[in-house]
Amino acid sequence: MSETAAAILARRRVEGDVAALLPQGLRPQSFVQAFALQQQVAAMLPSAIAGWKCALPTVDANGEKQVVAPLYAAELCRFPTAICPIWPSVVPQSKGLARVEPELAFVFHTDLPAKGQGKPYHKADIDAAIGGVHLALELIQSRFLPDSGALYFDQLADGLFNQGLVLGPAVAAKDLDLNQFLLSISTDDALLLQKQAQHPNGDAKAALYWLVNFLSAQGIGLTAGQAVITGSYAGVLELPIGPKIQFEFGQLGAFSLQFVPRVC
C-alpha cells in the first residue's frame, strides 16, 4: 500500500487526530492490503510493538473478519501507575469521556519466533511461553470520524479502534476462572457499573492460540514482554476523565486509575 496512506495514519495516531476517510485511491480493498498498511504504519511509528489485540475470526454477509492489531509501548500505561493519558472520545453520545474495554492480557516470558506457513505452534507450546495474566483495559479511539463511513478494512489498517493499553496487576492466584468474573467499577462517590462479565468467546485463550499461529504464518514472532488481549468482557465502557476510578475484576484482582486528557 501507499507510503502516503501509512504516513497519514501514523501522524493521526501520534497527534490524536480524528478525521475523514483516506482518499479513495489510498483505501485498502482487501484484508491483505489492510494488514500490509497496518504494518507500514507500525514501521513508521516511533514506538516498539508492545503486544497485540485479537479476537477469533468471524464470518458475516461481507465475508471473514480477522481481528488483529499491534499495541504500542508509547501508549502503554503500566501498573502501578495511577494516571493514564487518553484521547477523549469524539463520539457524539460520549464526547469528552474515556472509552475503554475491560480485558485480560497474556504476557509472554519467552519468545515465540515465527515458524512460517504450515508449521503451527501447539497450545502447550503457547501456554508454556506465557509468564503471567494481567488485568487490563484497552483504550478505544478510531482515527476516523464516527460518521466517516469507515469500513472494516479501513479500521483494520488504522488499528481497529485501539489507542493504547492499561496493563494492570497480575492475577496472583492460579487456577481461577479467566472466562467470567464480577466486574465492578466505581469512583469515591458512586458505583458506575457492576455486572457479570463474560469473555465473548467463552474461552479467554482461544483467540491467543489463533493469533500466535496467524502471525507466525506472516513471518511475525512474539517476544518476551509482549502482551496479548483477546476480547472485551463487557463491551465498550464510557467513563469519566478526571476522578480516580476503581476497577474490580472479581477474584482476579483490582486496581485504581485516573484518566487525564492526552497531549502530543
Coordinates of C-alpha atoms in Angstrom, one line a residue:
M1 CA 0.0 0.0 0.0
S2 CA 1.0 3.6 -0.4
E3 CA 3.5 5.1 2.0
T4 CA 1.3 8.2 1.8
A5 CA -1.6 6.4 3.4
A6 CA 0.7 4.9 6.1
A7 CA 2.1 8.4 6.9
I8 CA -1.3 9.9 7.3
L9 CA -2.5 7.2 9.7
A10 CA 0.8 7.2 11.6
R11 CA 0.5 11.0 12.0
R12 CA -3.1 10.8 13.2
R13 CA -2.2 8.2 15.8
V14 CA 0.7 10.3 17.2
E15 CA -1.3 13.5 17.2
G16 CA -4.7 12.1 18.3
D17 CA -6.3 13.4 15.1
V18 CA -9.7 12.1 14.1
A19 CA -10.6 12.9 10.5
A20 CA -12.2 11.8 7.3
L21 CA -11.6 8.6 5.3
L22 CA -8.4 8.4 3.3
P23 CA -8.7 9.4 -0.3
Q24 CA -10.4 6.6 -2.3
G25 CA -7.2 5.6 -4.1
L26 CA -5.4 5.1 -0.8
R27 CA -8.1 3.0 1.0
P28 CA -7.4 -0.7 1.3
Q29 CA -9.7 -3.0 -0.6
S30 CA -8.8 -6.4 0.9
F31 CA -7.5 -8.0 4.1
V32 CA -4.1 -8.4 2.6
Q33 CA -3.9 -4.7 1.7
A34 CA -5.3 -3.6 5.0
F35 CA -2.9 -5.7 7.1
A36 CA 0.0 -4.6 5.0
L37 CA -0.9 -1.0 5.5
Q38 CA -1.3 -1.6 9.2
Q39 CA 2.2 -3.0 9.3
Q40 CA 3.5 0.0 7.3
V41 CA 2.0 2.3 9.9
A42 CA 3.7 0.3 12.7
A43 CA 7.1 0.7 11.0
M44 CA 6.6 4.4 10.8
L45 CA 5.6 5.0 14.4
P46 CA 8.4 6.0 16.9
S47 CA 7.5 3.2 19.3
A48 CA 8.1 -0.5 19.6
I49 CA 5.2 -3.0 19.3
A50 CA 4.4 -4.0 22.9
G51 CA 1.8 -6.6 22.1
W52 CA -1.3 -7.3 20.1
K53 CA -5.1 -7.2 20.3
C54 CA -7.0 -10.0 18.7
A55 CA -10.3 -12.0 18.5
L56 CA -11.4 -15.1 16.9
P57 CA -12.2 -14.6 13.2
T58 CA -15.9 -14.2 12.4
V59 CA -17.9 -14.5 9.2
D60 CA -20.8 -12.3 8.2
A61 CA -22.5 -11.3 5.0
N62 CA -19.4 -9.4 3.9
G63 CA -17.0 -12.3 4.5
E64 CA -14.5 -13.2 7.1
K65 CA -13.2 -10.6 9.6
Q66 CA -9.9 -11.2 11.3
V67 CA -9.2 -9.0 14.4
V68 CA -5.5 -8.4 14.7
A69 CA -3.7 -5.1 15.5
P70 CA -0.5 -4.1 17.3
L71 CA -0.3 -2.3 20.6
Y72 CA 2.5 0.2 21.1
A73 CA 4.9 0.8 24.0
A74 CA 4.4 4.6 23.9
E75 CA 0.7 4.1 24.5
L76 CA 1.1 1.6 27.4
C77 CA 0.1 2.6 31.0
R78 CA 1.7 0.0 33.2
F79 CA 0.6 -0.7 36.8
P80 CA 1.3 0.7 39.4
T81 CA 1.0 4.0 37.6
A82 CA -2.1 5.8 38.9
I83 CA -2.5 8.2 35.9
C84 CA -3.3 7.2 32.3
P85 CA -3.3 9.7 29.4
I86 CA -6.1 9.1 26.9
W87 CA -7.5 10.9 23.9
P88 CA -11.1 11.8 24.9
S89 CA -13.9 10.4 22.9
V90 CA -15.2 12.2 19.9
V91 CA -18.3 10.0 19.5
P92 CA -21.3 12.4 20.0
Q93 CA -23.0 10.4 22.7
S94 CA -19.8 10.0 24.7
K95 CA -17.9 13.1 23.7
G96 CA -15.2 14.0 26.2
L97 CA -15.3 10.7 28.1
A98 CA -12.8 7.8 28.2
R99 CA -13.9 4.8 26.1
V100 CA -12.3 1.6 27.4
E101 CA -12.8 -2.2 27.2
P102 CA -12.1 -4.4 30.3
E103 CA -9.8 -7.3 29.2
L104 CA -7.2 -9.7 30.4
A105 CA -3.7 -9.6 29.0
F106 CA -1.5 -12.6 28.5
V107 CA 2.2 -11.6 28.9
F108 CA 4.9 -13.7 27.4
H109 CA 8.1 -14.5 29.3
T110 CA 9.8 -16.4 26.4
D111 CA 9.9 -15.7 22.6
L112 CA 7.7 -17.5 20.1
P113 CA 9.7 -16.9 16.8
A114 CA 7.9 -17.0 13.5
K115 CA 7.9 -20.5 12.0
G116 CA 6.3 -19.8 8.7
Q117 CA 3.4 -21.4 6.8
G118 CA 2.3 -24.9 7.7
K119 CA 4.3 -25.0 11.0
P120 CA 1.8 -24.2 13.7
Y121 CA 2.6 -23.9 17.4
H122 CA 0.7 -26.3 19.6
K123 CA -1.4 -25.0 22.5
A124 CA 1.0 -26.5 25.0
D125 CA 3.9 -24.5 23.4
I126 CA 2.0 -21.3 23.7
D127 CA 0.9 -22.0 27.3
A128 CA 4.5 -22.6 28.3
A129 CA 5.5 -19.2 26.9
I130 CA 3.0 -17.3 29.0
G131 CA 4.6 -15.7 32.0
G132 CA 1.5 -14.2 33.6
V133 CA -2.0 -13.0 33.1
H134 CA -2.8 -9.3 33.9
L135 CA -5.9 -7.2 34.4
A136 CA -6.1 -4.8 31.5
L137 CA -8.1 -2.1 29.8
E138 CA -8.0 -1.4 26.1
L139 CA -8.2 2.3 25.3
I140 CA -10.6 2.9 22.4
Q141 CA -10.5 5.5 19.7
S142 CA -10.6 5.3 15.9
R143 CA -8.7 7.8 13.8
F144 CA -11.8 8.1 11.5
L145 CA -14.7 10.3 12.4
P146 CA -17.8 8.4 13.6
D147 CA -19.8 9.5 10.5
S148 CA -17.0 9.0 8.0
G149 CA -18.3 5.7 6.7
A150 CA -15.2 3.8 7.6
L151 CA -15.5 0.1 6.8
Y152 CA -13.7 -3.0 8.3
F153 CA -10.6 -2.7 6.0
D154 CA -10.2 1.0 6.9
Q155 CA -10.4 0.3 10.6
L156 CA -8.1 -2.7 10.3
A157 CA -5.4 -0.6 8.7
D158 CA -5.9 2.0 11.4
G159 CA -5.5 -0.5 14.3
L160 CA -9.1 -1.5 15.0
F161 CA -10.1 1.3 17.3
N162 CA -7.1 0.8 19.6
Q163 CA -5.4 3.9 21.1
G164 CA -3.5 2.2 23.9
L165 CA -3.5 -0.3 26.8
V166 CA -3.6 -0.2 30.5
L167 CA -1.6 -3.2 31.8
G168 CA -2.8 -3.7 35.4
P169 CA -1.6 -6.1 38.1
A170 CA -1.0 -9.7 37.5
V171 CA -3.6 -12.3 38.6
A172 CA -1.9 -13.7 41.7
A173 CA -3.7 -16.9 42.1
K174 CA -3.6 -19.8 39.6
D175 CA -6.5 -22.0 38.5
L176 CA -9.0 -19.1 38.7
D177 CA -11.7 -18.9 36.0
L178 CA -10.5 -16.5 33.4
N179 CA -13.7 -16.6 31.3
Q180 CA -16.0 -14.8 33.7
F181 CA -16.0 -12.6 36.8
L182 CA -18.0 -10.0 38.6
L183 CA -16.9 -6.6 37.2
S184 CA -17.3 -3.6 39.5
I185 CA -16.3 0.0 38.5
S186 CA -16.7 2.9 40.9
T187 CA -15.4 6.3 42.0
D188 CA -15.2 7.6 45.5
D189 CA -18.7 9.0 45.1
A190 CA -20.6 6.4 43.1
L191 CA -20.8 2.9 41.7
L192 CA -20.6 3.3 38.0
L193 CA -21.1 -0.3 36.9
Q194 CA -21.5 -3.8 38.3
K195 CA -22.2 -6.8 36.1
Q196 CA -21.2 -10.4 35.5
A197 CA -18.5 -10.1 32.9
Q198 CA -18.1 -12.8 30.3
H199 CA -15.4 -13.4 27.7
P200 CA -17.1 -13.2 24.2
N201 CA -15.6 -16.5 23.1
G202 CA -16.2 -18.3 26.3
D203 CA -12.5 -19.1 26.3
A204 CA -10.0 -16.3 27.0
K205 CA -7.2 -18.2 25.3
A206 CA -8.9 -19.2 22.1
A207 CA -8.0 -16.1 20.2
L208 CA -4.5 -16.1 21.6
Y209 CA -3.8 -19.5 20.1
W210 CA -5.2 -18.3 16.8
L211 CA -3.1 -15.1 16.9
V212 CA 0.2 -16.8 17.5
N213 CA -0.2 -19.0 14.6
F214 CA -1.6 -16.3 12.3
L215 CA 1.3 -14.0 13.0
S216 CA 3.8 -16.9 12.7
A217 CA 2.5 -17.7 9.2
Q218 CA 3.0 -14.0 8.3
G219 CA 6.6 -14.2 9.4
I220 CA 5.9 -12.3 12.7
G221 CA 7.0 -13.7 16.0
L222 CA 6.1 -12.7 19.5
T223 CA 8.8 -11.7 22.0
A224 CA 9.2 -11.9 25.8
G225 CA 7.4 -9.0 27.5
Q226 CA 4.8 -8.5 24.8
A227 CA 1.1 -8.6 25.9
V228 CA -1.9 -10.0 24.1
I229 CA -5.5 -9.1 24.7
T230 CA -8.3 -11.3 23.3
G231 CA -11.6 -9.6 23.7
S232 CA -13.7 -7.3 25.9
Y233 CA -15.6 -8.8 28.8
A234 CA -18.2 -6.1 28.9
G235 CA -18.1 -4.2 25.5
V236 CA -17.1 -0.6 25.3
L237 CA -17.5 1.4 28.6
E238 CA -17.7 5.2 28.8
L239 CA -16.0 6.5 31.9
P240 CA -15.3 10.0 33.3
I241 CA -11.9 11.7 32.8
G242 CA -10.6 13.2 36.0
P243 CA -11.7 11.3 39.1
K244 CA -9.9 8.3 40.4
I245 CA -11.7 5.1 39.3
Q246 CA -11.6 1.7 41.0
F247 CA -11.7 -1.4 38.8
E248 CA -12.5 -4.8 40.5
F249 CA -12.3 -7.9 38.4
G250 CA -13.9 -10.2 41.0
Q251 CA -11.5 -12.7 42.5
L252 CA -8.9 -11.9 39.8
G253 CA -7.9 -8.6 41.4
A254 CA -8.4 -4.8 41.4
F255 CA -6.6 -1.6 40.7
S256 CA -7.3 2.2 40.7
L257 CA -6.6 4.6 37.9
Q258 CA -7.2 8.3 36.9
F259 CA -7.7 9.1 33.2
V260 CA -6.3 12.5 32.1
P261 CA -6.5 14.1 28.6
R262 CA -3.6 13.1 26.4
V263 CA -1.4 15.7 24.7
C264 CA 1.1 15.2 21.9

